[in-house]
PDB file of C-alpha atoms in Angstrom:
ATOM      1  CA  MET S1101      30.034 103.632  80.431  1.00 48.00           C
ATOM      2  CA  ASN S1102      32.273 100.584  80.498  1.00 51.00           C
ATOM      3  CA  LYS S1103      33.620 101.479  77.080  1.00 49.00           C
ATOM      4  CA  LYS S1104      34.493 104.950  78.344  1.00 49.00           C
ATOM      5  CA  ARG S1105      36.146 103.665  81.446  1.00 49.00           C
ATOM      6  CA  ALA S1106      38.178 101.082  79.429  1.00 49.00           C
ATOM      7  CA  SER S1107      39.094 103.872  77.066  1.00 50.00           C
ATOM      8  CA  GLY S1108      40.252 106.105  79.865  1.00 49.00           C
ATOM      9  CA  ARG S1109      42.309 103.357  81.355  1.00 54.00           C
ATOM     10  CA  THR S1110      43.920 102.670  77.950  1.00 58.00           C
ATOM     11  CA  VAL S1111      44.764 106.345  77.342  1.00 57.00           C
ATOM     12  CA  GLY S1112      46.090 106.711  80.906  1.00 58.00           C
ATOM     13  CA  GLY S1113      48.217 103.603  80.454  1.00 62.00           C
ATOM     14  CA  LEU S1114      49.613 104.887  77.102  1.00 69.00           C
ATOM     15  CA  ARG S1115      50.475 108.321  78.738  1.00 72.00           C
ATOM     16  CA  THR S1116      52.235 106.577  81.640  1.00 77.00           C
ATOM     17  CA  LEU S1117      54.133 104.332  79.191  1.00 78.00           C
ATOM     18  CA  SER S1118      55.142 107.373  77.118  1.00 78.00           C
ATOM     19  CA  LEU S1119      56.552 109.046  80.241  1.00 78.00           C
ATOM     20  CA  GLN S1120      58.442 105.999  81.424  1.00 82.00           C
ATOM     21  CA  ALA S1121      59.781 105.053  78.017  1.00 82.00           C
ATOM     22  CA  PRO S1122      62.702 107.604  77.847  1.00 85.00           C
ATOM     23  CA  ALA S1123      64.049 106.604  81.295  1.00 85.00           C
ATOM     24  CA  VAL S1124      63.659 102.914  80.639  1.00 84.00           C
ATOM     25  CA  THR S1125      65.329 103.192  77.204  1.00 87.00           C
ATOM     26  CA  LEU S1126      68.237 105.204  78.689  1.00 88.00           C
ATOM     27  CA  LEU S1127      68.628 102.652  81.514  1.00 85.00           C
ATOM     28  CA  LEU S1128      68.644  99.730  79.029  1.00 85.00           C
ATOM     29  CA  LEU S1129      71.207 101.470  76.782  1.00 86.00           C
ATOM     30  CA  TRP S1130      73.321 102.294  79.766  1.00 87.00           C
ATOM     31  CA  MET S1131      73.464  98.584  80.781  1.00 85.00           C
ATOM     32  CA  ILE S1132      73.324  96.827  77.372  1.00 89.00           C
ATOM     33  CA  VAL S1133      75.797  98.868  75.365  1.00 89.00           C
ATOM     34  CA  PRO S1134      78.801  98.267  77.744  1.00 88.00           C
ATOM     35  CA  LEU S1135      77.855  94.654  78.204  1.00 88.00           C
ATOM     36  CA  GLY S1136      77.563  94.161  74.461  1.00 90.00           C
ATOM     37  CA  MET S1137      80.856  95.775  73.770  1.00 91.00           C
ATOM     38  CA  THR S1138      82.547  93.620  76.523  1.00 90.00           C
ATOM     39  CA  LEU S1139      81.180  90.452  74.917  1.00 91.00           C
ATOM     40  CA  TRP S1140      82.218  91.663  71.394  1.00 93.00           C
ATOM     41  CA  PHE S1141      85.814  92.345  72.427  1.00 91.00           C
ATOM     42  CA  SER S1142      86.086  89.120  74.408  1.00 92.00           C
ATOM     43  CA  PHE S1143      85.764  87.257  71.091  1.00 92.00           C
ATOM     44  CA  GLN S1144      88.322  89.535  69.276  1.00 90.00           C
ATOM     45  CA  HIS S1145      92.032  89.738  68.843  1.00 89.00           C
ATOM     46  CA  TYR S1146      92.468  93.278  70.196  1.00 88.00           C
ATOM     47  CA  ASN S1147      95.853  94.181  71.690  1.00 87.00           C
ATOM     48  CA  LEU S1148      96.954  97.897  71.594  1.00 85.00           C
ATOM     49  CA  LEU S1149     100.582  96.847  71.446  1.00 84.00           C
ATOM     50  CA  MET S1150      99.953  94.756  68.344  1.00 84.00           C
ATOM     51  CA  PRO S1151      97.528  96.771  66.237  1.00 81.00           C
ATOM     52  CA  SER S1152      98.144  94.554  63.189  1.00 79.00           C
ATOM     53  CA  MET S1153      96.669  91.455  65.028  1.00 79.00           C
ATOM     54  CA  THR S1154      92.975  91.850  64.625  1.00 80.00           C
ATOM     55  CA  GLY S1155      89.986  89.645  63.750  1.00 85.00           C
ATOM     56  CA  PHE S1156      87.738  87.107  65.289  1.00 88.00           C
ATOM     57  CA  ALA S1157      89.404  85.089  68.039  1.00 86.00           C
ATOM     58  CA  GLY S1158      86.637  82.717  68.903  1.00 86.00           C
ATOM     59  CA  VAL S1159      87.146  81.358  72.410  1.00 88.00           C
ATOM     60  CA  GLU S1160      90.915  81.794  72.380  1.00 90.00           C
ATOM     61  CA  ASN S1161      90.852  84.631  74.977  1.00 90.00           C
ATOM     62  CA  TYR S1162      88.746  82.452  77.234  1.00 92.00           C
ATOM     63  CA  GLU S1163      91.027  79.449  76.759  1.00 92.00           C
ATOM     64  CA  TYR S1164      94.033  81.573  77.498  1.00 90.00           C
ATOM     65  CA  LEU S1165      92.505  82.899  80.672  1.00 90.00           C
ATOM     66  CA  LEU S1166      91.154  79.558  81.981  1.00 90.00           C
ATOM     67  CA  THR S1167      94.611  77.993  81.502  1.00 92.00           C
ATOM     68  CA  ASP S1168      96.432  80.944  83.092  1.00 91.00           C
ATOM     69  CA  PRO S1169      97.468  80.239  86.682  1.00 92.00           C
ATOM     70  CA  ALA S1170      97.053  83.924  87.394  1.00 93.00           C
ATOM     71  CA  LEU S1171      93.280  83.671  86.944  1.00 92.00           C
ATOM     72  CA  TRP S1172      92.849  80.857  89.521  1.00 93.00           C
ATOM     73  CA  ARG S1173      95.148  82.565  91.972  1.00 95.00           C
ATOM     74  CA  SER S1174      93.160  85.833  91.604  1.00 94.00           C
ATOM     75  CA  MET S1175      89.883  83.970  92.108  1.00 92.00           C
ATOM     76  CA  ILE S1176      91.272  82.288  95.268  1.00 94.00           C
ATOM     77  CA  ASN S1177      92.484  85.696  96.550  1.00 95.00           C
ATOM     78  CA  THR S1178      89.092  87.114  95.809  1.00 93.00           C
ATOM     79  CA  LEU S1179      87.315  84.382  97.752  1.00 91.00           C
ATOM     80  CA  LEU S1180      89.630  84.688 100.706  1.00 94.00           C
ATOM     81  CA  LEU S1181      89.295  88.431 100.753  1.00 95.00           C
ATOM     82  CA  VAL S1182      85.534  88.346 100.667  1.00 92.00           C
ATOM     83  CA  GLY S1183      85.340  85.485 103.175  1.00 92.00           C
ATOM     84  CA  TRP S1184      87.595  87.039 105.815  1.00 95.00           C
ATOM     85  CA  VAL S1185      86.112  90.537 105.441  1.00 95.00           C
ATOM     86  CA  LEU S1186      82.621  89.130 105.748  1.00 93.00           C
ATOM     87  CA  THR S1187      83.545  87.163 108.872  1.00 94.00           C
ATOM     88  CA  ILE S1188      85.192  90.084 110.549  1.00 96.00           C
ATOM     89  CA  THR S1189      82.471  92.581 109.743  1.00 96.00           C
ATOM     90  CA  VAL S1190      79.550  90.390 110.606  1.00 94.00           C
ATOM     91  CA  VAL S1191      80.947  89.040 113.897  1.00 95.00           C
ATOM     92  CA  GLY S1192      82.473  92.418 114.864  1.00 95.00           C
ATOM     93  CA  GLY S1193      79.351  94.404 113.780  1.00 94.00           C
ATOM     94  CA  THR S1194      77.104  92.135 115.774  1.00 94.00           C
ATOM     95  CA  LEU S1195      79.197  92.403 118.947  1.00 94.00           C
ATOM     96  CA  LEU S1196      79.512  96.188 118.578  1.00 93.00           C
ATOM     97  CA  ALA S1197      75.764  96.609 117.910  1.00 92.00           C
ATOM     98  CA  VAL S1198      75.048  94.684 121.170  1.00 91.00           C
ATOM     99  CA  LEU S1199      77.601  96.936 122.953  1.00 91.00           C
ATOM    100  CA  PHE S1200      76.303 100.190 121.584  1.00 91.00           C
ATOM    101  CA  GLN S1201      72.802  99.208 122.433  1.00 87.00           C
ATOM    102  CA  GLN S1202      73.660  99.384 126.153  1.00 86.00           C
ATOM    103  CA  GLU S1203      73.424 102.595 128.104  1.00 85.00           C
ATOM    104  CA  PHE S1204      76.743 104.280 128.896  1.00 86.00           C
ATOM    105  CA  ALA S1205      78.232 107.750 129.101  1.00 88.00           C
ATOM    106  CA  GLY S1206      79.054 109.272 125.733  1.00 85.00           C
ATOM    107  CA  ARG S1207      77.193 106.572 123.757  1.00 86.00           C
ATOM    108  CA  GLY S1208      76.073 108.990 121.052  1.00 87.00           C
ATOM    109  CA  ILE S1209      79.651 110.279 120.406  1.00 91.00           C
ATOM    110  CA  ALA S1210      80.900 106.632 120.436  1.00 89.00           C
ATOM    111  CA  ARG S1211      78.374 105.659 117.858  1.00 89.00           C
ATOM    112  CA  VAL S1212      79.285 108.474 115.520  1.00 88.00           C
ATOM    113  CA  LEU S1213      83.038 107.737 115.787  1.00 90.00           C
ATOM    114  CA  ALA S1214      82.423 104.031 115.175  1.00 90.00           C
ATOM    115  CA  ILE S1215      80.422 104.660 112.101  1.00 89.00           C
ATOM    116  CA  SER S1216      82.728 107.367 110.705  1.00 89.00           C
ATOM    117  CA  PRO S1217      85.336 105.170 108.802  1.00 89.00           C
ATOM    118  CA  PHE S1218      82.619 104.047 106.410  1.00 88.00           C
ATOM    119  CA  PHE S1219      82.455 107.596 104.938  1.00 88.00           C
ATOM    120  CA  ILE S1220      86.227 107.785 104.192  1.00 90.00           C
ATOM    121  CA  MET S1221      87.033 107.276 100.461  1.00 92.00           C
ATOM    122  CA  PRO S1222      88.746 103.858  99.821  1.00 92.00           C
ATOM    123  CA  THR S1223      91.878 105.609  98.352  1.00 93.00           C
ATOM    124  CA  VAL S1224      92.251 107.941 101.361  1.00 94.00           C
ATOM    125  CA  SER S1225      91.701 104.925 103.801  1.00 93.00           C
ATOM    126  CA  ALA S1226      94.318 102.852 102.015  1.00 94.00           C
ATOM    127  CA  LEU S1227      96.869 105.782 102.026  1.00 94.00           C
ATOM    128  CA  VAL S1228      96.241 106.299 105.782  1.00 94.00           C
ATOM    129  CA  TRP S1229      96.822 102.669 106.628  1.00 95.00           C
ATOM    130  CA  LYS S1230      99.815 102.389 104.335  1.00 94.00           C
ATOM    131  CA  ASN S1231     101.731 105.481 105.483  1.00 93.00           C
ATOM    132  CA  MET S1232     100.454 106.110 109.050  1.00 92.00           C
ATOM    133  CA  MET S1233      99.410 102.734 110.519  1.00 93.00           C
ATOM    134  CA  MET S1234     101.293  99.955 108.745  1.00 94.00           C
ATOM    135  CA  HIS S1235     104.556 101.646 107.766  1.00 91.00           C
ATOM    136  CA  PRO S1236     107.406  99.405 109.034  1.00 91.00           C
ATOM    137  CA  SER S1237     109.412 102.426 110.375  1.00 88.00           C
ATOM    138  CA  ASN S1238     107.162 105.267 111.208  1.00 88.00           C
ATOM    139  CA  GLY S1239     103.735 103.608 111.556  1.00 91.00           C
ATOM    140  CA  VAL S1240     101.615 103.433 114.641  1.00 93.00           C
ATOM    141  CA  LEU S1241     101.677  99.606 114.650  1.00 93.00           C
ATOM    142  CA  ALA S1242     105.482  99.604 114.433  1.00 92.00           C
ATOM    143  CA  TRP S1243     105.640 101.936 117.413  1.00 93.00           C
ATOM    144  CA  LEU S1244     103.291  99.752 119.394  1.00 93.00           C
ATOM    145  CA  PHE S1245     105.263  96.628 118.698  1.00 91.00           C
ATOM    146  CA  GLU S1246     108.504  98.177 119.513  1.00 91.00           C
ATOM    147  CA  SER S1247     107.045  99.588 122.822  1.00 92.00           C
ATOM    148  CA  VAL S1248     106.515  96.048 124.017  1.00 92.00           C
ATOM    149  CA  GLY S1249     109.762  94.647 122.745  1.00 89.00           C
ATOM    150  CA  LEU S1250     108.504  93.061 119.540  1.00 89.00           C
ATOM    151  CA  PRO S1251     110.027  93.581 116.080  1.00 90.00           C
ATOM    152  CA  ALA S1252     108.217  95.816 113.613  1.00 89.00           C
ATOM    153  CA  VAL S1253     106.329  94.058 110.823  1.00 90.00           C
ATOM    154  CA  ASP S1254     106.641  94.967 107.205  1.00 91.00           C
ATOM    155  CA  TRP S1255     102.911  94.313 106.630  1.00 93.00           C
ATOM    156  CA  PHE S1256     102.691  94.604 102.831  1.00 93.00           C
ATOM    157  CA  SER S1257     105.715  92.363 102.256  1.00 92.00           C
ATOM    158  CA  ALA S1258     105.296  89.765 104.998  1.00 92.00           C
ATOM    159  CA  LEU S1259     101.457  89.713 105.286  1.00 93.00           C
ATOM    160  CA  PRO S1260     100.117  91.330 102.092  1.00 95.00           C
ATOM    161  CA  LEU S1261      96.722  89.778 101.793  1.00 95.00           C
ATOM    162  CA  THR S1262      96.127  90.036 105.587  1.00 95.00           C
ATOM    163  CA  SER S1263      96.976  93.781 105.253  1.00 96.00           C
ATOM    164  CA  ILE S1264      94.342  94.204 102.559  1.00 96.00           C
ATOM    165  CA  VAL S1265      91.721  92.333 104.697  1.00 96.00           C
ATOM    166  CA  ILE S1266      92.439  94.610 107.655  1.00 96.00           C
ATOM    167  CA  ILE S1267      92.054  97.748 105.629  1.00 96.00           C
ATOM    168  CA  VAL S1268      88.883  96.604 103.861  1.00 96.00           C
ATOM    169  CA  ALA S1269      87.342  95.219 107.044  1.00 96.00           C
ATOM    170  CA  TRP S1270      88.045  98.545 108.850  1.00 95.00           C
ATOM    171  CA  GLN S1271      86.085 100.335 106.111  1.00 94.00           C
ATOM    172  CA  TRP S1272      83.118  97.946 106.014  1.00 95.00           C
ATOM    173  CA  LEU S1273      82.777  97.203 109.767  1.00 95.00           C
ATOM    174  CA  PRO S1274      80.862 100.494 110.347  1.00 94.00           C
ATOM    175  CA  PHE S1275      78.477  99.554 107.649  1.00 94.00           C
ATOM    176  CA  ALA S1276      77.641  96.328 109.352  1.00 94.00           C
ATOM    177  CA  LEU S1277      77.411  98.110 112.634  1.00 94.00           C
ATOM    178  CA  LEU S1278      74.969 100.671 111.230  1.00 92.00           C
ATOM    179  CA  ILE S1279      72.680  98.035 109.787  1.00 93.00           C
ATOM    180  CA  LEU S1280      72.708  95.743 112.821  1.00 94.00           C
ATOM    181  CA  LEU S1281      72.391  98.592 115.344  1.00 92.00           C
ATOM    182  CA  THR S1282      69.345  99.769 113.411  1.00 91.00           C
ATOM    183  CA  ALA S1283      67.871  96.262 113.675  1.00 91.00           C
ATOM    184  CA  MET S1284      68.674  96.203 117.480  1.00 90.00           C
ATOM    185  CA  GLN S1285      66.296  99.179 117.957  1.00 86.00           C
ATOM    186  CA  SER S1286      63.349  96.924 117.184  1.00 86.00           C
ATOM    187  CA  LEU S1287      64.331  94.182 119.575  1.00 84.00           C
ATOM    188  CA  ASP S1288      61.571  93.690 122.213  1.00 81.00           C
ATOM    189  CA  GLU S1289      62.953  94.777 125.509  1.00 82.00           C
ATOM    190  CA  ASP S1290      60.065  93.099 127.362  1.00 82.00           C
ATOM    191  CA  GLN S1291      61.111  89.769 125.929  1.00 85.00           C
ATOM    192  CA  VAL S1292      64.648  90.357 127.050  1.00 84.00           C
ATOM    193  CA  GLU S1293      63.550  91.370 130.524  1.00 84.00           C
ATOM    194  CA  ALA S1294      61.267  88.367 130.758  1.00 87.00           C
ATOM    195  CA  ALA S1295      64.249  86.137 129.926  1.00 85.00           C
ATOM    196  CA  ARG S1296      66.318  87.762 132.618  1.00 86.00           C
ATOM    197  CA  MET S1297      63.610  87.187 135.214  1.00 86.00           C
ATOM    198  CA  ASP S1298      63.500  83.481 134.181  1.00 82.00           C
ATOM    199  CA  GLY S1299      67.230  83.263 134.908  1.00 83.00           C
ATOM    200  CA  ALA S1300      68.750  83.550 131.448  1.00 83.00           C
ATOM    201  CA  GLY S1301      72.307  84.912 131.425  1.00 85.00           C
ATOM    202  CA  PRO S1302      73.889  87.326 128.930  1.00 83.00           C
ATOM    203  CA  LEU S1303      75.160  84.567 126.649  1.00 87.00           C
ATOM    204  CA  ALA S1304      71.760  82.780 126.575  1.00 89.00           C
ATOM    205  CA  ILE S1305      70.015  86.055 125.776  1.00 86.00           C
ATOM    206  CA  PHE S1306      72.520  86.753 123.004  1.00 87.00           C
ATOM    207  CA  PHE S1307      72.290  83.309 121.380  1.00 87.00           C
ATOM    208  CA  PHE S1308      68.631  82.631 121.734  1.00 88.00           C
ATOM    209  CA  ILE S1309      67.084  86.120 121.470  1.00 88.00           C
ATOM    210  CA  THR S1310      69.479  88.701 119.925  1.00 89.00           C
ATOM    211  CA  LEU S1311      70.979  86.533 117.171  1.00 89.00           C
ATOM    212  CA  PRO S1312      67.666  85.182 115.835  1.00 87.00           C
ATOM    213  CA  HIS S1313      66.328  88.791 115.841  1.00 88.00           C
ATOM    214  CA  LEU S1314      69.274  89.961 113.829  1.00 90.00           C
ATOM    215  CA  ARG S1315      69.196  87.079 111.258  1.00 88.00           C
ATOM    216  CA  ARG S1316      67.443  89.081 108.554  1.00 87.00           C
ATOM    217  CA  ALA S1317      69.745  92.118 109.036  1.00 90.00           C
ATOM    218  CA  ILE S1318      72.814  89.950 108.901  1.00 90.00           C
ATOM    219  CA  SER S1319      71.553  88.430 105.600  1.00 87.00           C
ATOM    220  CA  VAL S1320      71.209  91.907 104.141  1.00 88.00           C
ATOM    221  CA  VAL S1321      74.680  92.886 105.355  1.00 92.00           C
ATOM    222  CA  ILE S1322      76.234  89.722 103.750  1.00 89.00           C
ATOM    223  CA  MET S1323      74.467  90.378 100.493  1.00 86.00           C
ATOM    224  CA  ILE S1324      75.268  94.012 100.143  1.00 89.00           C
ATOM    225  CA  GLU S1325      78.909  93.584 101.260  1.00 91.00           C
ATOM    226  CA  MET S1326      79.659  90.585  99.016  1.00 88.00           C
ATOM    227  CA  ILE S1327      78.517  92.417  95.914  1.00 86.00           C
ATOM    228  CA  PHE S1328      80.913  95.303  96.710  1.00 91.00           C
ATOM    229  CA  LEU S1329      83.809  93.202  97.937  1.00 92.00           C
ATOM    230  CA  LEU S1330      83.974  91.291  94.715  1.00 90.00           C
ATOM    231  CA  THR S1331      85.122  94.542  93.004  1.00 89.00           C
ATOM    232  CA  ILE S1332      87.719  95.790  95.538  1.00 93.00           C
ATOM    233  CA  PHE S1333      90.343  97.614  93.619  1.00 94.00           C
ATOM    234  CA  ALA S1334      91.498 100.998  95.161  1.00 93.00           C
ATOM    235  CA  GLU S1335      92.939  99.479  98.317  1.00 94.00           C
ATOM    236  CA  ILE S1336      95.088  97.024  96.192  1.00 96.00           C
ATOM    237  CA  PHE S1337      96.175  99.622  93.736  1.00 95.00           C
ATOM    238  CA  VAL S1338      97.325 102.107  96.409  1.00 94.00           C
ATOM    239  CA  THR S1339      99.087  99.688  98.664  1.00 94.00           C
ATOM    240  CA  THR S1340     100.494  96.552  96.985  1.00 93.00           C
ATOM    241  CA  SER S1341      99.725  96.801  93.282  1.00 92.00           C
ATOM    242  CA  GLY S1342      98.660  93.227  93.409  1.00 93.00           C
ATOM    243  CA  GLY S1343     101.938  92.006  94.776  1.00 89.00           C
ATOM    244  CA  PRO S1344     104.339  90.692  95.914  1.00 90.00           C
ATOM    245  CA  GLY S1345     103.791  88.565  92.694  1.00 90.00           C
ATOM    246  CA  LEU S1346     100.167  87.728  92.691  1.00 92.00           C
ATOM    247  CA  ALA S1347      99.707  87.617  96.485  1.00 94.00           C
ATOM    248  CA  THR S1348      97.017  90.296  96.531  1.00 95.00           C
ATOM    249  CA  THR S1349      95.769  90.245  92.964  1.00 95.00           C
ATOM    250  CA  ASN S1350      92.029  89.702  92.959  1.00 94.00           C
ATOM    251  CA  LEU S1351      89.865  89.251  89.844  1.00 93.00           C
ATOM    252  CA  ALA S1352      89.190  92.937  89.422  1.00 93.00           C
ATOM    253  CA  TYR S1353      92.887  93.842  89.619  1.00 95.00           C
ATOM    254  CA  LEU S1354      93.750  91.055  87.196  1.00 94.00           C
ATOM    255  CA  ILE S1355      91.365  92.548  84.698  1.00 94.00           C
ATOM    256  CA  TYR S1356      93.047  95.941  85.234  1.00 94.00           C
ATOM    257  CA  ILE S1357      96.463  94.418  84.572  1.00 93.00           C
ATOM    258  CA  ARG S1358      95.389  92.796  81.386  1.00 91.00           C
ATOM    259  CA  ALA S1359      93.612  95.846  80.088  1.00 90.00           C
ATOM    260  CA  LEU S1360      95.710  98.844  81.072  1.00 89.00           C
ATOM    261  CA  LEU S1361      99.141  97.405  81.755  1.00 89.00           C
ATOM    262  CA  ASP S1362      99.264  94.568  79.129  1.00 87.00           C
ATOM    263  CA  PHE S1363      96.914  96.540  76.800  1.00 90.00           C
ATOM    264  CA  ASP S1364      95.269  93.215  75.890  1.00 90.00           C
ATOM    265  CA  VAL S1365      91.658  94.405  75.556  1.00 90.00           C
ATOM    266  CA  GLY S1366      90.372  91.049  74.279  1.00 91.00           C
ATOM    267  CA  THR S1367      91.704  89.013  77.263  1.00 92.00           C
ATOM    268  CA  ALA S1368      90.565  91.754  79.640  1.00 93.00           C
ATOM    269  CA  SER S1369      87.044  91.655  78.222  1.00 93.00           C
ATOM    270  CA  ALA S1370      86.969  87.904  78.585  1.00 93.00           C
ATOM    271  CA  GLY S1371      87.922  88.333  82.183  1.00 92.00           C
ATOM    272  CA  GLY S1372      85.203  90.866  82.593  1.00 92.00           C
ATOM    273  CA  VAL S1373      82.637  88.346  81.285  1.00 92.00           C
ATOM    274  CA  ILE S1374      83.949  85.707  83.765  1.00 91.00           C
ATOM    275  CA  ALA S1375      83.611  88.289  86.606  1.00 90.00           C
ATOM    276  CA  ILE S1376      80.069  89.019  85.472  1.00 88.00           C
ATOM    277  CA  ILE S1377      79.186  85.359  85.492  1.00 88.00           C
ATOM    278  CA  LEU S1378      80.728  84.929  88.978  1.00 86.00           C
ATOM    279  CA  ALA S1379      78.936  88.006  90.338  1.00 84.00           C
ATOM    280  CA  ASN S1380      75.579  86.703  89.017  1.00 85.00           C
ATOM    281  CA  ILE S1381      76.051  83.293  90.570  1.00 85.00           C
ATOM    282  CA  VAL S1382      76.821  84.893  93.896  1.00 81.00           C
ATOM    283  CA  ALA S1383      73.812  87.369  93.543  1.00 78.00           C
ATOM    284  CA  ILE S1384      71.364  84.509  92.790  1.00 83.00           C
ATOM    285  CA  PHE S1385      72.626  82.613  95.891  1.00 79.00           C
ATOM    286  CA  LEU S1386      72.347  85.679  98.051  1.00 77.00           C
ATOM    287  CA  VAL S1387      68.945  86.679  96.896  1.00 75.00           C
ATOM    288  CA  ARG S1388      67.570  83.274  97.604  1.00 78.00           C
ATOM    289  CA  MET S1389      69.163  83.269 101.036  1.00 73.00           C
ATOM    290  CA  VAL S1390      67.721  86.697 101.850  1.00 70.00           C
ATOM    291  CA  ALA S1391      64.235  85.674 100.478  1.00 71.00           C
ATOM    292  CA  LYS S1392      64.251  82.557 102.605  1.00 73.00           C
ATOM    293  CA  ASN S1393      65.006  84.534 105.770  1.00 65.00           C
ATOM    294  CA  LEU S1394      62.362  87.042 104.913  1.00 62.00           C
ATOM    295  CA  GLU S1395      59.758  84.287 104.509  1.00 65.00           C
ATOM    296  CA  ASP S1396      60.782  82.851 107.908  1.00 62.00           C
TER     297      ASP S1396
END
């Protein structure tokens, strides 16, 4: 009987493995082939403008990138962009989640309108902000400034990185609001009411009850947003094209410049490998942070 059961388990396991094998194989090929090609080209002389220059480059592409001031400027811009957007979306999302948790007329409509920007495509969002909101002559912000006697601001020339932060934060604030508002639904109202009866004010309830309750949700928001914010491209491409100079060039846009404007595939591949390493370092840190919060 035991032999039959063991045999049955073995046959069932083989059948399950045979069903899973095609999907797992396809997934591995989908991940490994592009990564392998990127690693290969990062060690090659491969410039489409100079087809005669080929062969093994060793670490020359990496040396060139690591000694290029543009790389370090783009990494600083990437960190500034990610840091400011995370600050705005987490703080703003938390405050809006607390606000939309309260009862008021039209709350359902207000929630839908607040979450709607997240469903707009990044390219469309960037075009709307560039041509309708931040235009120095015909934009809504220019009209508002002029209506109170202030001069209009040429956002993408005077404050280029700030402009990108505003656009990206506007896109991702609804995502943070959605996650945090969902977490607010599980807040124990009896605990809040008991705190009010004990004399706790709104600030005390917010800092000692609401924020600790939202800690896990905030960790999830930070993890998901940071992974996507490291690869911001469309907003920069549509509005500033990385300029003026390198003022808004992040790591993703620098790789685009090297690959599709300079046609230097080898250097661009080396930049891609550096971006992969940076993303994995960030992912490891975030996963540990989220796991620690989940354990608590």
